[in-house]
mmCIF file of C-alpha atoms in Angstrom:
data_model
loop_
_atom_site.group_PDB
_atom_site.id
_atom_site.type_symbol
_atom_site.label_atom_id
_atom_site.label_comp_id
_atom_site.label_asym_id
_atom_site.label_seq_id
_atom_site.Cartn_x
_atom_site.Cartn_y
_atom_site.Cartn_z
ATOM 1 C CA MET I 275 0.000 0.000 0.000
ATOM 2 C CA LEU I 276 1.053 3.567 -0.607
ATOM 3 C CA ALA I 277 1.580 5.544 2.562
ATOM 4 C CA ILE I 278 1.016 8.857 0.788
ATOM 5 C CA GLU I 279 -0.439 9.792 -2.568
ATOM 6 C CA THR I 280 -1.161 13.292 -3.833
ATOM 7 C CA LYS I 281 -2.841 14.401 -7.025
ATOM 8 C CA GLU I 282 -2.407 17.936 -8.366
ATOM 9 C CA LEU I 283 -1.823 19.283 -4.853
ATOM 10 C CA VAL I 284 -1.970 23.086 -4.696
ATOM 11 C CA LYS I 285 -1.665 25.620 -1.873
ATOM 12 C CA LYS I 286 -2.113 29.345 -2.421
ATOM 13 C CA PHE I 287 -1.768 32.150 0.095
ATOM 14 C CA LYS I 288 -3.714 35.028 -1.463
ATOM 15 C CA ASP I 289 -1.872 35.720 -4.727
ATOM 16 C CA VAL I 290 1.170 33.569 -3.894
ATOM 17 C CA THR I 291 1.285 29.921 -4.992
ATOM 18 C CA ALA I 292 3.413 28.119 -2.401
ATOM 19 C CA VAL I 293 2.803 24.651 -3.855
ATOM 20 C CA GLY I 294 1.767 24.287 -7.462
ATOM 21 C CA GLY I 295 0.280 20.968 -8.532
ATOM 22 C CA ILE I 296 2.335 18.214 -6.873
ATOM 23 C CA ASN I 297 1.835 14.547 -7.787
ATOM 24 C CA LEU I 298 3.661 12.371 -5.280
ATOM 25 C CA GLN I 299 3.677 8.742 -4.192
ATOM 26 C CA VAL I 300 5.484 7.466 -1.098
ATOM 27 C CA LYS I 301 5.626 3.764 -0.304
ATOM 28 C CA GLU I 302 4.761 2.365 3.104
ATOM 29 C CA GLY I 303 7.905 2.017 5.230
ATOM 30 C CA GLU I 304 9.965 4.241 2.954
ATOM 31 C CA LEU I 305 12.255 7.044 4.077
ATOM 32 C CA PHE I 306 11.550 9.773 1.543
ATOM 33 C CA ALA I 307 13.386 13.108 1.494
ATOM 34 C CA LEU I 308 12.050 16.369 0.125
ATOM 35 C CA LEU I 309 15.056 18.395 -0.920
ATOM 36 C CA GLY I 310 14.957 22.085 -1.737
ATOM 37 C CA THR I 311 16.186 25.543 -0.918
ATOM 38 C CA ASN I 312 14.411 27.813 1.558
ATOM 39 C CA GLY I 313 11.072 28.863 0.072
ATOM 40 C CA ALA I 314 10.832 25.865 -2.261
ATOM 41 C CA GLY I 315 7.545 24.747 -0.695
ATOM 42 C CA LYS I 316 8.797 21.853 1.450
ATOM 43 C CA THR I 317 7.304 22.988 4.751
ATOM 44 C CA THR I 318 3.974 23.949 3.179
ATOM 45 C CA THR I 319 3.793 20.507 1.583
ATOM 46 C CA ILE I 320 4.519 18.807 4.912
ATOM 47 C CA LYS I 321 1.831 20.881 6.636
ATOM 48 C CA MET I 322 -0.736 19.776 4.051
ATOM 49 C CA LEU I 323 0.292 16.114 4.187
ATOM 50 C CA SER I 324 0.087 16.141 7.975
ATOM 51 C CA SER I 325 -3.357 17.834 7.942
ATOM 52 C CA LEU I 326 -2.108 21.014 9.640
ATOM 53 C CA ILE I 327 -3.327 23.180 6.764
ATOM 54 C CA VAL I 328 -5.981 22.557 4.107
ATOM 55 C CA PRO I 329 -4.990 22.388 0.431
ATOM 56 C CA THR I 330 -6.406 24.993 -1.908
ATOM 57 C CA CYS I 331 -7.166 22.178 -4.332
ATOM 58 C CA GLY I 332 -6.015 18.692 -5.227
ATOM 59 C CA GLU I 333 -6.189 15.368 -3.379
ATOM 60 C CA ILE I 334 -4.216 13.726 -0.568
ATOM 61 C CA GLU I 335 -4.583 10.114 0.531
ATOM 62 C CA ILE I 336 -2.828 8.837 3.648
ATOM 63 C CA LEU I 337 -2.796 5.025 3.807
ATOM 64 C CA GLY I 338 -5.853 5.024 1.569
ATOM 65 C CA MET I 339 -7.752 7.627 3.624
ATOM 66 C CA ASP I 340 -8.824 11.045 2.391
ATOM 67 C CA ILE I 341 -7.098 13.918 4.178
ATOM 68 C CA VAL I 342 -10.348 15.902 4.429
ATOM 69 C CA LYS I 343 -12.973 13.234 5.077
ATOM 70 C CA ASP I 344 -10.812 11.118 7.388
ATOM 71 C CA ARG I 345 -8.771 13.842 9.075
ATOM 72 C CA GLN I 346 -9.289 12.642 12.642
ATOM 73 C CA LYS I 347 -8.404 9.028 11.822
ATOM 74 C CA ILE I 348 -5.310 10.206 9.970
ATOM 75 C CA ARG I 349 -4.170 12.358 12.888
ATOM 76 C CA GLU I 350 -4.215 9.285 15.106
ATOM 77 C CA ILE I 351 -1.638 7.466 12.946
ATOM 78 C CA ILE I 352 0.770 10.286 12.061
ATOM 79 C CA ASN I 353 2.980 12.712 13.938
ATOM 80 C CA VAL I 354 5.175 15.687 13.160
ATOM 81 C CA SER I 355 8.481 16.968 14.452
ATOM 82 C CA PRO I 356 8.446 20.578 13.216
ATOM 83 C CA GLN I 357 11.357 22.938 12.558
ATOM 84 C CA GLU I 358 10.555 24.665 15.838
ATOM 85 C CA THR I 359 11.522 22.328 18.689
ATOM 86 C CA ALA I 360 8.208 21.037 20.077
ATOM 87 C CA ILE I 361 8.982 20.634 23.765
ATOM 88 C CA ALA I 362 7.845 22.376 26.946
ATOM 89 C CA PRO I 363 10.941 24.351 28.057
ATOM 90 C CA ASN I 364 10.168 24.400 31.786
ATOM 91 C CA LEU I 365 9.477 20.680 32.050
ATOM 92 C CA SER I 366 12.187 18.065 32.405
ATOM 93 C CA VAL I 367 12.785 15.626 29.569
ATOM 94 C CA LYS I 368 10.981 12.883 31.481
ATOM 95 C CA GLU I 369 8.071 15.205 32.274
ATOM 96 C CA ASN I 370 7.802 16.118 28.585
ATOM 97 C CA LEU I 371 7.581 12.441 27.639
ATOM 98 C CA GLU I 372 5.095 11.690 30.436
ATOM 99 C CA PHE I 373 2.928 14.658 29.487
ATOM 100 C CA MET I 374 2.650 13.614 25.832
ATOM 101 C CA ALA I 375 2.064 9.981 26.797
ATOM 102 C CA ASN I 376 -0.897 11.188 28.860
ATOM 103 C CA VAL I 377 -2.172 13.365 25.993
ATOM 104 C CA TYR I 378 -2.186 10.369 23.660
ATOM 105 C CA GLN I 379 -3.451 8.041 26.418
ATOM 106 C CA ILE I 380 -0.650 5.594 25.678
ATOM 107 C CA PRO I 381 -1.104 2.151 27.285
ATOM 108 C CA ASN I 382 1.985 0.848 29.113
ATOM 109 C CA ARG I 383 3.307 4.414 29.221
ATOM 110 C CA GLU I 384 6.353 3.679 31.330
ATOM 111 C CA ALA I 385 7.483 0.929 28.967
ATOM 112 C CA LYS I 386 7.034 3.193 25.941
ATOM 113 C CA ILE I 387 8.954 6.030 27.581
ATOM 114 C CA GLU I 388 11.755 3.643 28.540
ATOM 115 C CA GLU I 389 11.909 2.406 24.940
ATOM 116 C CA LEU I 390 12.310 5.981 23.645
ATOM 117 C CA VAL I 391 14.857 6.860 26.320
ATOM 118 C CA THR I 392 16.953 3.898 25.203
ATOM 119 C CA LEU I 393 16.532 4.639 21.474
ATOM 120 C CA PHE I 394 17.596 8.276 21.853
ATOM 121 C CA HIS I 395 20.111 7.675 24.686
ATOM 122 C CA LEU I 396 18.303 10.203 26.897
ATOM 123 C CA GLU I 397 19.361 8.695 30.242
ATOM 124 C CA GLU I 398 21.799 11.473 31.132
ATOM 125 C CA VAL I 399 19.309 14.292 30.473
ATOM 126 C CA LEU I 400 16.060 12.802 31.795
ATOM 127 C CA GLY I 401 15.944 15.030 34.866
ATOM 128 C CA LYS I 402 17.093 18.219 33.147
ATOM 129 C CA LYS I 403 14.718 20.985 32.108
ATOM 130 C CA ALA I 404 14.332 21.063 28.353
ATOM 131 C CA LYS I 405 15.360 24.714 28.097
ATOM 132 C CA THR I 406 18.803 23.914 29.495
ATOM 133 C CA LEU I 407 19.609 21.369 26.771
ATOM 134 C CA SER I 408 21.749 21.966 23.700
ATOM 135 C CA GLY I 409 20.091 22.236 20.299
ATOM 136 C CA GLY I 410 21.031 18.668 19.458
ATOM 137 C CA TRP I 411 19.487 17.260 22.619
ATOM 138 C CA GLN I 412 16.348 19.348 22.146
ATOM 139 C CA ARG I 413 15.899 17.971 18.634
ATOM 140 C CA LYS I 414 16.321 14.400 19.915
ATOM 141 C CA VAL I 415 13.685 14.978 22.588
ATOM 142 C CA SER I 416 11.366 16.601 20.051
ATOM 143 C CA ILE I 417 11.566 13.577 17.741
ATOM 144 C CA ALA I 418 11.175 11.179 20.670
ATOM 145 C CA ILE I 419 7.969 12.997 21.611
ATOM 146 C CA ALA I 420 6.738 12.672 18.009
ATOM 147 C CA LEU I 421 7.176 8.888 18.278
ATOM 148 C CA ILE I 422 5.276 8.535 21.559
ATOM 149 C CA ASN I 423 2.034 7.508 19.818
ATOM 150 C CA GLU I 424 3.810 4.960 17.577
ATOM 151 C CA PRO I 425 2.843 6.757 14.347
ATOM 152 C CA LYS I 426 2.710 4.889 11.061
ATOM 153 C CA ILE I 427 3.975 8.027 9.310
ATOM 154 C CA LEU I 428 6.429 10.521 10.808
ATOM 155 C CA PHE I 429 7.126 13.921 9.282
ATOM 156 C CA LEU I 430 10.534 15.412 10.104
ATOM 157 C CA ASP I 431 10.777 19.040 8.989
ATOM 158 C CA GLU I 432 14.426 20.157 8.804
ATOM 159 C CA PRO I 433 15.367 17.979 11.814
ATOM 160 C CA THR I 434 19.059 18.962 11.865
ATOM 161 C CA LEU I 435 18.714 22.651 11.005
ATOM 162 C CA GLY I 436 21.262 24.686 12.944
ATOM 163 C CA LEU I 437 22.960 21.704 14.578
ATOM 164 C CA ASP I 438 26.718 21.218 14.666
ATOM 165 C CA VAL I 439 28.331 18.384 12.731
ATOM 166 C CA ILE I 440 28.505 15.953 15.671
ATOM 167 C CA ALA I 441 24.907 16.565 16.779
ATOM 168 C CA ARG I 442 23.753 16.165 13.177
ATOM 169 C CA LYS I 443 25.527 12.821 12.770
ATOM 170 C CA GLU I 444 24.087 11.557 16.060
ATOM 171 C CA LEU I 445 20.582 12.460 14.903
ATOM 172 C CA TRP I 446 21.201 10.745 11.565
ATOM 173 C CA THR I 447 21.874 7.504 13.456
ATOM 174 C CA VAL I 448 18.517 7.782 15.200
ATOM 175 C CA ILE I 449 16.648 8.557 11.973
ATOM 176 C CA GLU I 450 18.425 5.678 10.235
ATOM 177 C CA SER I 451 17.133 3.306 12.918
ATOM 178 C CA LEU I 452 13.532 4.169 11.980
ATOM 179 C CA LYS I 453 13.897 2.852 8.412
ATOM 180 C CA GLY I 454 11.491 0.048 7.597
ATOM 181 C CA ARG I 455 9.671 0.428 10.920
ATOM 182 C CA ILE I 456 7.607 3.452 9.913
ATOM 183 C CA THR I 457 7.236 5.734 6.914
ATOM 184 C CA VAL I 458 9.418 8.823 7.329
ATOM 185 C CA ILE I 459 9.089 12.020 5.298
ATOM 186 C CA LEU I 460 12.162 14.156 5.777
ATOM 187 C CA THR I 461 12.532 17.714 4.537
ATOM 188 C CA THR I 462 16.018 19.164 4.286
ATOM 189 C CA HIS I 463 18.238 21.443 2.247
ATOM 190 C CA TYR I 464 21.358 19.482 3.190
ATOM 191 C CA MET I 465 22.433 17.388 0.202
ATOM 192 C CA GLU I 466 24.546 14.995 2.269
ATOM 193 C CA GLU I 467 21.652 14.392 4.643
ATOM 194 C CA ALA I 468 19.223 13.527 1.855
ATOM 195 C CA GLU I 469 21.720 11.229 0.137
ATOM 196 C CA SER I 470 22.810 9.474 3.325
ATOM 197 C CA LEU I 471 19.395 8.818 4.848
ATOM 198 C CA SER I 472 16.758 8.532 2.152
ATOM 199 C CA GLU I 473 15.745 5.726 -0.160
ATOM 200 C CA ARG I 474 14.280 8.208 -2.623
ATOM 201 C CA ILE I 475 14.502 11.965 -2.985
ATOM 202 C CA GLY I 476 12.043 14.497 -4.327
ATOM 203 C CA ILE I 477 13.501 17.802 -5.501
ATOM 204 C CA MET I 478 11.310 20.866 -5.023
ATOM 205 C CA ALA I 479 11.786 24.248 -6.665
ATOM 206 C CA HIS I 480 9.400 27.209 -6.624
ATOM 207 C CA GLY I 481 6.542 25.103 -5.298
ATOM 208 C CA LYS I 482 6.909 22.325 -7.835
ATOM 209 C CA LEU I 483 8.175 18.761 -7.573
ATOM 210 C CA VAL I 484 10.668 18.794 -10.427
ATOM 211 C CA ALA I 485 12.312 15.372 -10.011
ATOM 212 C CA VAL I 486 11.956 12.149 -7.986
ATOM 213 C CA GLY I 487 14.318 9.195 -7.695
ATOM 214 C CA THR I 488 17.193 7.662 -5.813
ATOM 215 C CA ALA I 489 20.309 9.792 -5.411
ATOM 216 C CA GLU I 490 21.993 7.800 -8.169
ATOM 217 C CA GLN I 491 19.014 8.151 -10.493
ATOM 218 C CA LEU I 492 18.931 11.910 -9.980
ATOM 219 C CA LYS I 493 22.662 12.196 -10.679
ATOM 220 C CA GLN I 494 22.304 10.123 -13.848
ATOM 221 C CA SER I 495 19.284 12.130 -14.982
ATOM 222 C CA ALA I 496 21.184 15.387 -14.580
ATOM 223 C CA GLY I 497 24.437 14.001 -15.960
ATOM 224 C CA LYS I 498 26.306 15.006 -12.822
ATOM 225 C CA SER I 499 28.653 13.187 -10.460
ATOM 226 C CA THR I 500 27.405 14.734 -7.206
ATOM 227 C CA LEU I 501 23.919 15.185 -5.781
ATOM 228 C CA GLU I 502 24.600 18.871 -5.198
ATOM 229 C CA ASP I 503 25.376 19.442 -8.870
ATOM 230 C CA ALA I 504 22.394 17.316 -9.865
ATOM 231 C CA PHE I 505 20.152 19.314 -7.553
ATOM 232 C CA VAL I 506 21.281 22.634 -9.044
ATOM 233 C CA GLU I 507 20.784 21.322 -12.572
ATOM 234 C CA LEU I 508 17.340 19.808 -11.970
ATOM 235 C CA ALA I 509 16.019 22.587 -9.743
ATOM 236 C CA THR I 510 17.114 25.267 -12.188
ATOM 237 C CA LYS I 511 15.831 23.390 -15.211
ATOM 238 C CA GLY I 512 12.495 22.531 -13.635
ATOM 239 C CA ALA I 513 11.735 25.896 -12.051
#
């Protein structure tokens, strides 16, 4: 089954077309990256796919369900880790996890929290207030919170934006561990990140999806030896 399918997806804000007619298919269990510069339409697309904003026109199906008619059911099986770190700054890491487990009414909450603590290696920061953590730790906690309800689809919007090299690599390891377990949609403008983590990449430019394929397929299509050069070629050509 397809995890996500869109048909002629459009989003306009007054006279500005942020997303202009996207047709996209993402397989269940796939790690799919949306690659593009700032303003390419990645975040707007994620917000539509995750039911945070309503499309101007077009269709979205999430695991066979319509994004409009079945919005509540869809929200129960997805989650989002936004660009802005989604944690309560004055709560400890453990309190953040406990709070969200209560919100989602997670059965066996302690076991689920322990599983996430182990996955993200949060033991040393469990008792610390979130606002005292480094950017890397805050992003880890934010993604852990997004996994608390065991979503079938997880949207990661620029998960490593602003992180140093070490923190970015550590987060890559965590994201890599999710492959095959759930469907992950990753937006980024880091070429290395898209190539290292994703099974397929969609290139966005000026609100359009101008190319889709593996990193190797995109390089071959553009006649380039690096993904960065391929991105520039395809984004410029397709804009």
